[in-house]
PDB file of C-alpha atoms and ligand atoms in Angstrom:
ATOM      1  CA  MET A  14      89.148  94.790  70.765  1.00  0.00           C
ATOM      2  CA  SER A  15      90.753  96.496  67.802  1.00  0.00           C
ATOM      3  CA  ASP A  16      88.970  99.740  68.593  1.00  0.00           C
ATOM      4  CA  PHE A  17      89.955  99.369  72.160  1.00  0.00           C
ATOM      5  CA  LEU A  18      93.633  98.847  71.034  1.00  0.00           C
ATOM      6  CA  SER A  19      93.760 101.913  68.806  1.00  0.00           C
ATOM      7  CA  ALA A  20      91.999 104.220  71.356  1.00  0.00           C
ATOM      8  CA  TYR A  21      94.489 103.254  74.086  1.00  0.00           C
ATOM      9  CA  SER A  22      97.536 102.712  71.967  1.00  0.00           C
ATOM     10  CA  ILE A  23     100.953 104.290  72.531  1.00  0.00           C
ATOM     11  CA  GLN A  24     100.637 105.922  69.103  1.00  0.00           C
ATOM     12  CA  ASN A  25      97.355 107.531  70.147  1.00  0.00           C
ATOM     13  CA  TRP A  26      98.900 108.658  73.421  1.00  0.00           C
ATOM     14  CA  LEU A  27     101.853 110.260  71.660  1.00  0.00           C
ATOM     15  CA  GLU A  28      99.716 112.207  69.305  1.00  0.00           C
ATOM     16  CA  SER A  29      97.132 113.447  71.812  1.00  0.00           C
ATOM     17  CA  CYS A  30      99.299 113.940  74.917  1.00  0.00           C
ATOM     18  CA  PRO A  31     103.051 114.824  74.501  1.00  0.00           C
ATOM     19  CA  GLN A  32     102.589 115.976  70.891  1.00  0.00           C
ATOM     20  CA  GLY A  33      99.150 117.447  71.756  1.00  0.00           C
ATOM     21  CA  TYR A  34      97.987 119.277  74.829  1.00  0.00           C
ATOM     22  CA  LEU A  35     101.388 119.023  76.634  1.00  0.00           C
ATOM     23  CA  GLU A  36     103.371 120.554  73.731  1.00  0.00           C
ATOM     24  CA  ASN A  37     105.348 123.683  74.868  1.00  0.00           C
ATOM     25  CA  THR A  38     104.577 123.139  78.615  1.00  0.00           C
ATOM     26  CA  THR A  39     107.235 123.189  81.366  1.00  0.00           C
ATOM     27  CA  PHE A  40     106.193 121.027  84.339  1.00  0.00           C
ATOM     28  CA  GLY A  41     102.635 121.204  82.967  1.00  0.00           C
ATOM     29  CA  HIS A  42     102.356 125.004  82.478  1.00  0.00           C
ATOM     30  CA  LEU A  43     103.827 127.818  80.375  1.00  0.00           C
ATOM     31  CA  ALA A  44     107.436 128.615  81.211  1.00  0.00           C
ATOM     32  CA  ASP A  45     106.635 132.232  82.312  1.00  0.00           C
ATOM     33  CA  GLU A  46     103.680 131.396  84.595  1.00  0.00           C
ATOM     34  CA  GLN A  47     104.340 131.586  88.333  1.00  0.00           C
ATOM     35  CA  GLU A  48     102.566 131.029  91.579  1.00  0.00           C
ATOM     36  CA  PRO A  49     100.719 134.267  92.553  1.00  0.00           C
ATOM     37  CA  GLU A  50     102.532 136.715  94.906  1.00  0.00           C
ATOM     38  CA  LEU A  51      99.374 136.590  97.048  1.00  0.00           C
ATOM     39  CA  ILE A  52     100.152 133.018  97.998  1.00  0.00           C
ATOM     40  CA  LEU A  53     103.887 133.321  98.275  1.00  0.00           C
ATOM     41  CA  SER A  54     103.757 136.364 100.518  1.00  0.00           C
ATOM     42  CA  SER A  55     101.222 134.986 103.029  1.00  0.00           C
ATOM     43  CA  PRO A  56     102.680 132.381 105.423  1.00  0.00           C
ATOM     44  CA  ILE A  57      99.305 130.896 106.196  1.00  0.00           C
ATOM     45  CA  LEU A  58      98.103 130.701 102.488  1.00  0.00           C
ATOM     46  CA  ARG A  59     101.478 129.329 101.512  1.00  0.00           C
ATOM     47  CA  GLU A  60     101.346 126.640 104.173  1.00  0.00           C
ATOM     48  CA  GLU A  61      97.822 125.566 103.247  1.00  0.00           C
ATOM     49  CA  THR A  62      98.724 125.487  99.575  1.00  0.00           C
ATOM     50  CA  ILE A  63     101.672 123.282 100.411  1.00  0.00           C
ATOM     51  CA  ARG A  64      99.378 120.970 102.568  1.00  0.00           C
ATOM     52  CA  ALA A  65      96.917 120.605  99.647  1.00  0.00           C
ATOM     53  CA  THR A  66      99.669 120.015  97.133  1.00  0.00           C
ATOM     54  CA  VAL A  67     101.196 117.291  99.403  1.00  0.00           C
ATOM     55  CA  GLN A  68      97.957 115.269  99.094  1.00  0.00           C
ATOM     56  CA  LEU A  69      98.247 115.522  95.265  1.00  0.00           C
ATOM     57  CA  VAL A  70     101.854 114.210  95.335  1.00  0.00           C
ATOM     58  CA  LEU A  71     100.835 111.307  97.582  1.00  0.00           C
ATOM     59  CA  GLY A  72      97.764 110.418  95.539  1.00  0.00           C
ATOM     60  CA  GLU A  73      99.853 110.462  92.395  1.00  0.00           C
ATOM     61  CA  ARG A  74     102.572 108.335  93.950  1.00  0.00           C
ATOM     62  CA  CYS A  75      99.970 105.763  94.733  1.00  0.00           C
ATOM     63  CA  ALA A  76      98.631 105.909  91.083  1.00  0.00           C
ATOM     64  CA  LEU A  77     102.302 105.428  89.897  1.00  0.00           C
ATOM     65  CA  ALA A  78     102.778 102.377  92.124  1.00  0.00           C
ATOM     66  CA  ALA A  79      99.455 100.932  91.042  1.00  0.00           C
ATOM     67  CA  SER A  80      99.619 101.560  87.271  1.00  0.00           C
ATOM     68  CA  SER A  81     103.254 100.201  87.079  1.00  0.00           C
ATOM     69  CA  GLY A  82     102.367  97.225  89.353  1.00  0.00           C
ATOM     70  CA  LEU A  83      99.371  96.301  87.220  1.00  0.00           C
ATOM     71  CA  ILE A  84     101.337  96.017  83.996  1.00  0.00           C
ATOM     72  CA  ASN A  85     102.565  92.496  84.927  1.00  0.00           C
ATOM     73  CA  ALA A  86      99.183  91.468  86.218  1.00  0.00           C
ATOM     74  CA  ALA A  87      97.366  92.458  82.954  1.00  0.00           C
ATOM     75  CA  PRO A  88      95.969  89.518  80.992  1.00  0.00           C
ATOM     76  CA  ASP A  89      96.483  91.029  77.492  1.00  0.00           C
ATOM     77  CA  GLU A  90      99.082  92.927  75.508  1.00  0.00           C
ATOM     78  CA  GLY A  91      96.824  95.985  74.787  1.00  0.00           C
ATOM     79  CA  SER A  92      96.271  96.579  78.486  1.00  0.00           C
ATOM     80  CA  LYS A  93     100.008  96.262  79.288  1.00  0.00           C
ATOM     81  CA  ARG A  94     100.869  98.850  76.649  1.00  0.00           C
ATOM     82  CA  PHE A  95      98.172 101.243  77.839  1.00  0.00           C
ATOM     83  CA  LEU A  96      99.283 100.827  81.487  1.00  0.00           C
ATOM     84  CA  ALA A  97     102.870 101.689  80.362  1.00  0.00           C
ATOM     85  CA  THR A  98     101.558 105.003  79.030  1.00  0.00           C
ATOM     86  CA  GLN A  99      99.610 105.520  82.210  1.00  0.00           C
ATOM     87  CA  THR A 100     102.722 104.750  84.255  1.00  0.00           C
ATOM     88  CA  LEU A 101     104.495 107.653  82.542  1.00  0.00           C
ATOM     89  CA  ASP A 102     101.473 109.988  82.922  1.00  0.00           C
ATOM     90  CA  GLU A 103     101.412 109.230  86.707  1.00  0.00           C
ATOM     91  CA  ALA A 104     105.174 109.666  87.024  1.00  0.00           C
ATOM     92  CA  ARG A 105     104.730 113.074  85.348  1.00  0.00           C
ATOM     93  CA  HIS A 106     101.919 113.940  87.750  1.00  0.00           C
ATOM     94  CA  VAL A 107     104.188 113.097  90.726  1.00  0.00           C
ATOM     95  CA  GLU A 108     106.918 115.311  89.149  1.00  0.00           C
ATOM     96  CA  ILE A 109     104.836 118.374  88.344  1.00  0.00           C
ATOM     97  CA  PHE A 110     103.098 118.412  91.789  1.00  0.00           C
ATOM     98  CA  THR A 111     106.478 117.876  93.503  1.00  0.00           C
ATOM     99  CA  GLN A 112     107.859 120.790  91.408  1.00  0.00           C
ATOM    100  CA  ARG A 113     104.919 122.885  92.676  1.00  0.00           C
ATOM    101  CA  LEU A 114     106.024 122.160  96.247  1.00  0.00           C
ATOM    102  CA  TYR A 115     109.516 123.507  95.244  1.00  0.00           C
ATOM    103  CA  ASP A 116     107.927 126.573  93.584  1.00  0.00           C
ATOM    104  CA  LEU A 117     106.126 127.228  96.942  1.00  0.00           C
ATOM    105  CA  GLY A 118     109.459 127.231  98.739  1.00  0.00           C
ATOM    106  CA  VAL A 119     109.890 123.652  99.926  1.00  0.00           C
ATOM    107  CA  ARG A 120     113.566 122.744  99.820  1.00  0.00           C
ATOM    108  CA  LYS A 121     114.567 119.630  97.955  1.00  0.00           C
ATOM    109  CA  ASN A 122     116.232 118.015 100.966  1.00  0.00           C
ATOM    110  CA  GLN A 123     113.079 118.607 103.012  1.00  0.00           C
ATOM    111  CA  LEU A 124     110.666 116.988 100.510  1.00  0.00           C
ATOM    112  CA  GLU A 125     110.040 113.648 102.314  1.00  0.00           C
ATOM    113  CA  ASP A 126     109.717 115.323 105.734  1.00  0.00           C
ATOM    114  CA  VAL A 127     107.179 117.786 104.307  1.00  0.00           C
ATOM    115  CA  LEU A 128     105.211 114.987 102.764  1.00  0.00           C
ATOM    116  CA  LYS A 129     105.195 113.004 106.066  1.00  0.00           C
ATOM    117  CA  GLN A 130     104.261 116.206 108.132  1.00  0.00           C
ATOM    118  CA  TYR A 131     101.259 117.224 105.944  1.00  0.00           C
ATOM    119  CA  ALA A 132     100.008 113.781 104.780  1.00  0.00           C
ATOM    120  CA  ASN A 133      96.341 113.267 105.379  1.00  0.00           C
ATOM    121  CA  PRO A 134      96.201 109.873 107.260  1.00  0.00           C
ATOM    122  CA  ASN A 135      92.984 108.828 105.585  1.00  0.00           C
ATOM    123  CA  LEU A 136      94.583 109.212 102.131  1.00  0.00           C
ATOM    124  CA  ILE A 137      97.320 106.891 103.217  1.00  0.00           C
ATOM    125  CA  LYS A 138      94.745 104.229 104.259  1.00  0.00           C
ATOM    126  CA  PHE A 139      92.841 104.712 100.942  1.00  0.00           C
ATOM    127  CA  ALA A 140      96.109 104.027  99.089  1.00  0.00           C
ATOM    128  CA  GLU A 141      96.980 101.017 101.224  1.00  0.00           C
ATOM    129  CA  VAL A 142      93.655  99.334 100.400  1.00  0.00           C
ATOM    130  CA  LEU A 143      94.332  99.631  96.652  1.00  0.00           C
ATOM    131  CA  LEU A 144      98.078  98.765  96.793  1.00  0.00           C
ATOM    132  CA  GLU A 145      97.246  95.545  98.664  1.00  0.00           C
ATOM    133  CA  LYS A 146      95.247  94.336  95.592  1.00  0.00           C
ATOM    134  CA  VAL A 147      97.988  95.386  93.211  1.00  0.00           C
ATOM    135  CA  ASP A 148     100.612  93.570  95.245  1.00  0.00           C
ATOM    136  CA  LYS A 149      98.475  90.387  94.898  1.00  0.00           C
ATOM    137  CA  LYS A 150      98.487  90.933  91.123  1.00  0.00           C
ATOM    138  CA  ASP A 151      94.677  91.083  91.257  1.00  0.00           C
ATOM    139  CA  PHE A 152      94.042  92.829  87.946  1.00  0.00           C
ATOM    140  CA  ILE A 153      90.314  93.280  88.128  1.00  0.00           C
ATOM    141  CA  ALA A 154      90.282  94.643  91.720  1.00  0.00           C
ATOM    142  CA  GLY A 155      93.379  96.725  90.949  1.00  0.00           C
ATOM    143  CA  VAL A 156      91.901  98.379  87.903  1.00  0.00           C
ATOM    144  CA  VAL A 157      88.575  99.123  89.549  1.00  0.00           C
ATOM    145  CA  GLY A 158      90.355 100.459  92.607  1.00  0.00           C
ATOM    146  CA  GLN A 159      92.672 102.635  90.558  1.00  0.00           C
ATOM    147  CA  ASN A 160      90.936 103.594  87.263  1.00  0.00           C
ATOM    148  CA  ILE A 161      87.359 103.887  88.663  1.00  0.00           C
ATOM    149  CA  VAL A 162      87.697 104.745  92.296  1.00  0.00           C
ATOM    150  CA  LEU A 163      91.076 106.611  92.716  1.00  0.00           C
ATOM    151  CA  GLU A 164      90.966 108.384  89.432  1.00  0.00           C
ATOM    152  CA  GLY A 165      87.208 109.106  89.626  1.00  0.00           C
ATOM    153  CA  MET A 166      88.068 110.883  92.810  1.00  0.00           C
ATOM    154  CA  ALA A 167      91.084 112.598  91.429  1.00  0.00           C
ATOM    155  CA  PHE A 168      89.181 113.718  88.363  1.00  0.00           C
ATOM    156  CA  SER A 169      86.523 115.597  90.480  1.00  0.00           C
ATOM    157  CA  VAL A 170      89.019 117.014  92.958  1.00  0.00           C
ATOM    158  CA  PHE A 171      91.107 118.396  90.050  1.00  0.00           C
ATOM    159  CA  GLU A 172      88.106 119.846  88.363  1.00  0.00           C
ATOM    160  CA  MET A 173      86.982 121.627  91.513  1.00  0.00           C
ATOM    161  CA  MET A 174      90.523 122.965  92.080  1.00  0.00           C
ATOM    162  CA  TYR A 175      90.613 123.979  88.512  1.00  0.00           C
ATOM    163  CA  ALA A 176      87.417 126.065  88.990  1.00  0.00           C
ATOM    164  CA  LEU A 177      88.920 127.648  92.011  1.00  0.00           C
ATOM    165  CA  SER A 178      92.300 128.489  90.404  1.00  0.00           C
ATOM    166  CA  GLN A 179      91.039 129.754  87.021  1.00  0.00           C
ATOM    167  CA  GLY A 180      91.429 133.531  87.039  1.00  0.00           C
ATOM    168  CA  MET A 181      93.340 133.444  90.364  1.00  0.00           C
ATOM    169  CA  ASN A 182      96.267 131.245  89.528  1.00  0.00           C
ATOM    170  CA  PRO A 183      96.715 130.471  85.788  1.00  0.00           C
ATOM    171  CA  LYS A 184      99.907 128.551  86.405  1.00  0.00           C
ATOM    172  CA  PHE A 185      98.227 125.975  88.587  1.00  0.00           C
ATOM    173  CA  ALA A 186      94.999 125.998  86.441  1.00  0.00           C
ATOM    174  CA  HIS A 187      97.197 125.162  83.433  1.00  0.00           C
ATOM    175  CA  THR A 188      99.031 122.410  85.313  1.00  0.00           C
ATOM    176  CA  LEU A 189      95.669 120.973  86.345  1.00  0.00           C
ATOM    177  CA  SER A 190      94.118 121.065  82.858  1.00  0.00           C
ATOM    178  CA  GLY A 191      96.799 118.683  81.402  1.00  0.00           C
ATOM    179  CA  THR A 192      96.364 116.371  84.310  1.00  0.00           C
ATOM    180  CA  ILE A 193      92.571 116.378  84.003  1.00  0.00           C
ATOM    181  CA  ALA A 194      92.964 115.386  80.333  1.00  0.00           C
ATOM    182  CA  ASP A 195      95.197 112.445  81.375  1.00  0.00           C
ATOM    183  CA  GLU A 196      92.802 111.304  84.037  1.00  0.00           C
ATOM    184  CA  ARG A 197      89.914 111.300  81.652  1.00  0.00           C
ATOM    185  CA  ARG A 198      91.855 108.796  79.442  1.00  0.00           C
ATOM    186  CA  HIS A 199      92.642 106.583  82.484  1.00  0.00           C
ATOM    187  CA  VAL A 200      89.037 106.498  83.719  1.00  0.00           C
ATOM    188  CA  GLY A 201      87.864 105.597  80.136  1.00  0.00           C
ATOM    189  CA  PHE A 202      90.263 102.692  80.001  1.00  0.00           C
ATOM    190  CA  GLY A 203      89.080 101.312  83.337  1.00  0.00           C
ATOM    191  CA  GLU A 204      85.444 101.339  82.111  1.00  0.00           C
ATOM    192  CA  ASN A 205      86.211  99.868  78.700  1.00  0.00           C
ATOM    193  CA  ARG A 206      88.517  97.120  79.820  1.00  0.00           C
ATOM    194  CA  ILE A 207      86.957  95.997  83.018  1.00  0.00           C
ATOM    195  CA  GLY A 208      83.304  95.520  81.882  1.00  0.00           C
ATOM    196  CA  SER A 209      84.096  92.544  79.799  1.00  0.00           C
ATOM    197  CA  LEU A 210      86.380  90.999  82.448  1.00  0.00           C
ATOM    198  CA  ILE A 211      83.676  91.402  85.171  1.00  0.00           C
ATOM    199  CA  LYS A 212      81.307  89.544  82.843  1.00  0.00           C
ATOM    200  CA  GLU A 213      83.842  86.703  82.531  1.00  0.00           C
ATOM    201  CA  HIS A 214      84.430  86.549  86.290  1.00  0.00           C
ATOM    202  CA  PRO A 215      81.146  87.190  88.063  1.00  0.00           C
ATOM    203  CA  GLU A 216      82.647  85.432  91.171  1.00  0.00           C
ATOM    204  CA  LYS A 217      84.879  88.487  91.632  1.00  0.00           C
ATOM    205  CA  LYS A 218      81.913  90.916  92.062  1.00  0.00           C
ATOM    206  CA  ALA A 219      81.369  90.723  95.767  1.00  0.00           C
ATOM    207  CA  GLU A 220      85.090  91.284  96.556  1.00  0.00           C
ATOM    208  CA  VAL A 221      85.480  94.253  94.134  1.00  0.00           C
ATOM    209  CA  GLU A 222      82.251  95.836  95.533  1.00  0.00           C
ATOM    210  CA  LYS A 223      83.690  95.600  99.005  1.00  0.00           C
ATOM    211  CA  LEU A 224      87.015  97.207  97.841  1.00  0.00           C
ATOM    212  CA  GLN A 225      84.929 100.098  96.344  1.00  0.00           C
ATOM    213  CA  LYS A 226      83.015 100.532  99.655  1.00  0.00           C
ATOM    214  CA  ASP A 227      86.271 100.584 101.786  1.00  0.00           C
ATOM    215  CA  MET A 228      87.991 102.981  99.407  1.00  0.00           C
ATOM    216  CA  ALA A 229      85.001 105.312  99.373  1.00  0.00           C
ATOM    217  CA  TYR A 230      84.915 105.354 103.160  1.00  0.00           C
ATOM    218  CA  HIS A 231      88.555 106.428 103.421  1.00  0.00           C
ATOM    219  CA  MET A 232      87.932 108.951 100.602  1.00  0.00           C
ATOM    220  CA  LEU A 233      85.057 110.581 102.565  1.00  0.00           C
ATOM    221  CA  ALA A 234      87.290 110.621 105.633  1.00  0.00           C
ATOM    222  CA  THR A 235      90.006 112.305 103.578  1.00  0.00           C
ATOM    223  CA  PHE A 236      87.633 115.039 102.479  1.00  0.00           C
ATOM    224  CA  ALA A 237      86.368 115.561 106.007  1.00  0.00           C
ATOM    225  CA  GLU A 238      89.844 115.994 107.369  1.00  0.00           C
ATOM    226  CA  ALA A 239      90.815 118.370 104.496  1.00  0.00           C
ATOM    227  CA  PHE A 240      87.724 120.654 104.716  1.00  0.00           C
ATOM    228  CA  ARG A 241      86.892 120.586 108.381  1.00  0.00           C
ATOM    229  CA  ASN A 242      90.386 121.520 109.675  1.00  0.00           C
ATOM    230  CA  SER A 243      91.235 124.362 107.456  1.00  0.00           C
ATOM    231  CA  PRO A 244      93.191 127.000 109.404  1.00  0.00           C
ATOM    232  CA  ALA A 245      93.284 129.382 106.478  1.00  0.00           C
ATOM    233  CA  GLN A 246      89.421 129.409 106.060  1.00  0.00           C
ATOM    234  CA  GLN A 247      89.109 133.173 106.761  1.00  0.00           C
ATOM    235  CA  GLU A 248      92.016 134.012 104.373  1.00  0.00           C
ATOM    236  CA  PHE A 249      90.616 131.886 101.527  1.00  0.00           C
ATOM    237  CA  GLN A 250      87.235 133.496 102.009  1.00  0.00           C
ATOM    238  CA  GLN A 251      88.740 136.965 101.829  1.00  0.00           C
ATOM    239  CA  LEU A 252      90.499 135.942  98.623  1.00  0.00           C
ATOM    240  CA  GLY A 253      87.191 134.693  97.276  1.00  0.00           C
ATOM    241  CA  ALA A 254      85.515 137.967  98.055  1.00  0.00           C
ATOM    242  CA  GLN A 255      88.296 139.937  96.370  1.00  0.00           C
ATOM    243  CA  ALA A 256      88.077 137.748  93.249  1.00  0.00           C
ATOM    244  CA  ARG A 257      84.308 138.143  93.232  1.00  0.00           C
ATOM    245  CA  GLU A 258      84.713 141.959  93.267  1.00  0.00           C
ATOM    246  CA  ARG A 259      86.903 141.647  90.223  1.00  0.00           C
ATOM    247  CA  GLY A 260      84.241 139.572  88.506  1.00  0.00           C
ATOM    248  CA  ILE A 261      86.239 136.313  88.736  1.00  0.00           C
ATOM    249  CA  GLN A 262      83.917 133.438  89.161  1.00  0.00           C
ATOM    250  CA  ALA A 263      84.531 129.772  90.256  1.00  0.00           C
ATOM    251  CA  GLU A 264      81.606 127.913  88.817  1.00  0.00           C
ATOM    252  CA  TRP A 265      81.661 124.122  88.983  1.00  0.00           C
ATOM    253  CA  ASN A 266      78.771 121.821  88.232  1.00  0.00           C
ATOM    254  CA  GLY A 267      76.387 124.766  88.232  1.00  0.00           C
ATOM    255  CA  VAL A 268      77.304 126.120  91.691  1.00  0.00           C
ATOM    256  CA  GLU A 269      79.426 129.127  92.589  1.00  0.00           C
ATOM    257  CA  LEU A 270      82.324 127.848  94.843  1.00  0.00           C
ATOM    258  CA  ARG A 271      83.745 131.225  95.824  1.00  0.00           C
ATOM    259  CA  GLU A 272      82.948 132.217  99.400  1.00  0.00           C
ATOM    260  CA  MET A 273      81.168 128.887  99.926  1.00  0.00           C
ATOM    261  CA  PRO A 274      81.638 127.584 103.471  1.00  0.00           C
ATOM    262  CA  PRO A 275      84.077 124.627 103.504  1.00  0.00           C
ATOM    263  CA  GLU A 276      81.518 122.152 104.849  1.00  0.00           C
ATOM    264  CA  GLU A 277      79.202 122.926 101.923  1.00  0.00           C
ATOM    265  CA  MET A 278      82.143 122.451  99.522  1.00  0.00           C
ATOM    266  CA  GLU A 279      82.919 119.074 101.102  1.00  0.00           C
ATOM    267  CA  GLN A 280      79.376 117.999 100.688  1.00  0.00           C
ATOM    268  CA  ILE A 281      79.204 118.935  96.991  1.00  0.00           C
ATOM    269  CA  LEU A 282      82.505 117.251  96.240  1.00  0.00           C
ATOM    270  CA  ALA A 283      81.521 114.072  98.047  1.00  0.00           C
ATOM    271  CA  GLU A 284      78.083 113.930  96.416  1.00  0.00           C
ATOM    272  CA  THR A 285      79.643 114.507  92.957  1.00  0.00           C
ATOM    273  CA  VAL A 286      82.208 111.775  93.257  1.00  0.00           C
ATOM    274  CA  LEU A 287      79.836 109.229  94.815  1.00  0.00           C
ATOM    275  CA  LYS A 288      77.338 109.903  92.046  1.00  0.00           C
ATOM    276  CA  GLU A 289      79.999 109.332  89.365  1.00  0.00           C
ATOM    277  CA  PHE A 290      81.061 106.079  91.107  1.00  0.00           C
ATOM    278  CA  LYS A 291      77.509 104.802  90.925  1.00  0.00           C
ATOM    279  CA  VAL A 292      77.142 105.539  87.167  1.00  0.00           C
ATOM    280  CA  ARG A 293      80.529 104.211  86.224  1.00  0.00           C
ATOM    281  CA  LEU A 294      80.248 101.003  88.309  1.00  0.00           C
ATOM    282  CA  GLY A 295      76.722 100.490  86.934  1.00  0.00           C
ATOM    283  CA  ARG A 296      78.170 100.539  83.354  1.00  0.00           C
ATOM    284  CA  ILE A 297      80.630  97.770  84.149  1.00  0.00           C
ATOM    285  CA  GLY A 298      78.056  95.688  85.822  1.00  0.00           C
ATOM    286  CA  LEU A 299      78.905  96.331  89.506  1.00  0.00           C
ATOM    287  CA  GLU A 300      76.582  97.410  92.189  1.00  0.00           C
ATOM    288  CA  TYR A 301      77.647 100.585  94.088  1.00  0.00           C
ATOM    289  CA  GLN A 302      77.953 100.012  97.830  1.00  0.00           C
ATOM    290  CA  THR A 303      77.290 102.978 100.043  1.00  0.00           C
ATOM    291  CA  PRO A 304      80.018 103.610 102.517  1.00  0.00           C
ATOM    292  CA  SER A 305      79.228 104.677 106.119  1.00  0.00           C
ATOM    293  CA  ARG A 306      79.736 108.419 106.725  1.00  0.00           C
ATOM    294  CA  PRO A 307      82.920 109.208 108.603  1.00  0.00           C
TER     295      PRO A 307
HETATM  296 FE1  LIG B 423      97.445 110.932  88.030  1.00  0.00          FE
HETATM  297 FE1  LIG B 424      95.670 108.725  86.464  1.00  0.00          FE
END
């Protein structure tokens, strides 16, 4: 437990995060980095970038509600303090992605309407399943739902977006890299803390496995909606071709994403996330449940 405490202490968080990789950043990136003119000047690319960013804000709002809600459900002081650092991380993620919406031209007084207009309904359901457990102060289900399922998903989505942004949008790539480092810490906590609790409470297994299956279903539906209804498909493919000509690659997990058809991207993302779930759940003594395909 002492190793666990020092790895996830506030002191460690201060040194590695605010005084480490976030030092000298402004809303997660360098002060002089901006969204590329290419996105800002094209109505369709700008709108699709806003739509994608809206999902990030909504996902992070869910993580903020879950991590703060779990503090008072945590059975030990070390977990409470870690979740306090996570709460600040998630609030920061909400803030930096909201700031990106402003950078893309969303007016502050339109924010809530824009979030409602572009929200992926499957992502809302995904969040509801998790927050229901948090509201009941169910620590084990809440941490598995948040730190394994939600953040496992976020981690892979951010990594894929990072691969696509690198070279094309250094500002957003920079914003993502700090977020990815945070998520890695959150996922690590989930695995480390929950394994022993599952062992102490084997009667919780079936319920938590069902939660994972339900959340995974809504996640796959979220991906399906996001990739299959992309009105800017042609524009993004053109951008990809231009980038390729300039020698800018977007390699992720050994595959080149640039110019890949959206249905193939959806498949690779879904496979990657589900594979990670399986491995992580196995490590904490849970059996992965395959969701039906939406
Ligand atoms: Fe987050
Ligand atoms: Fe997180």
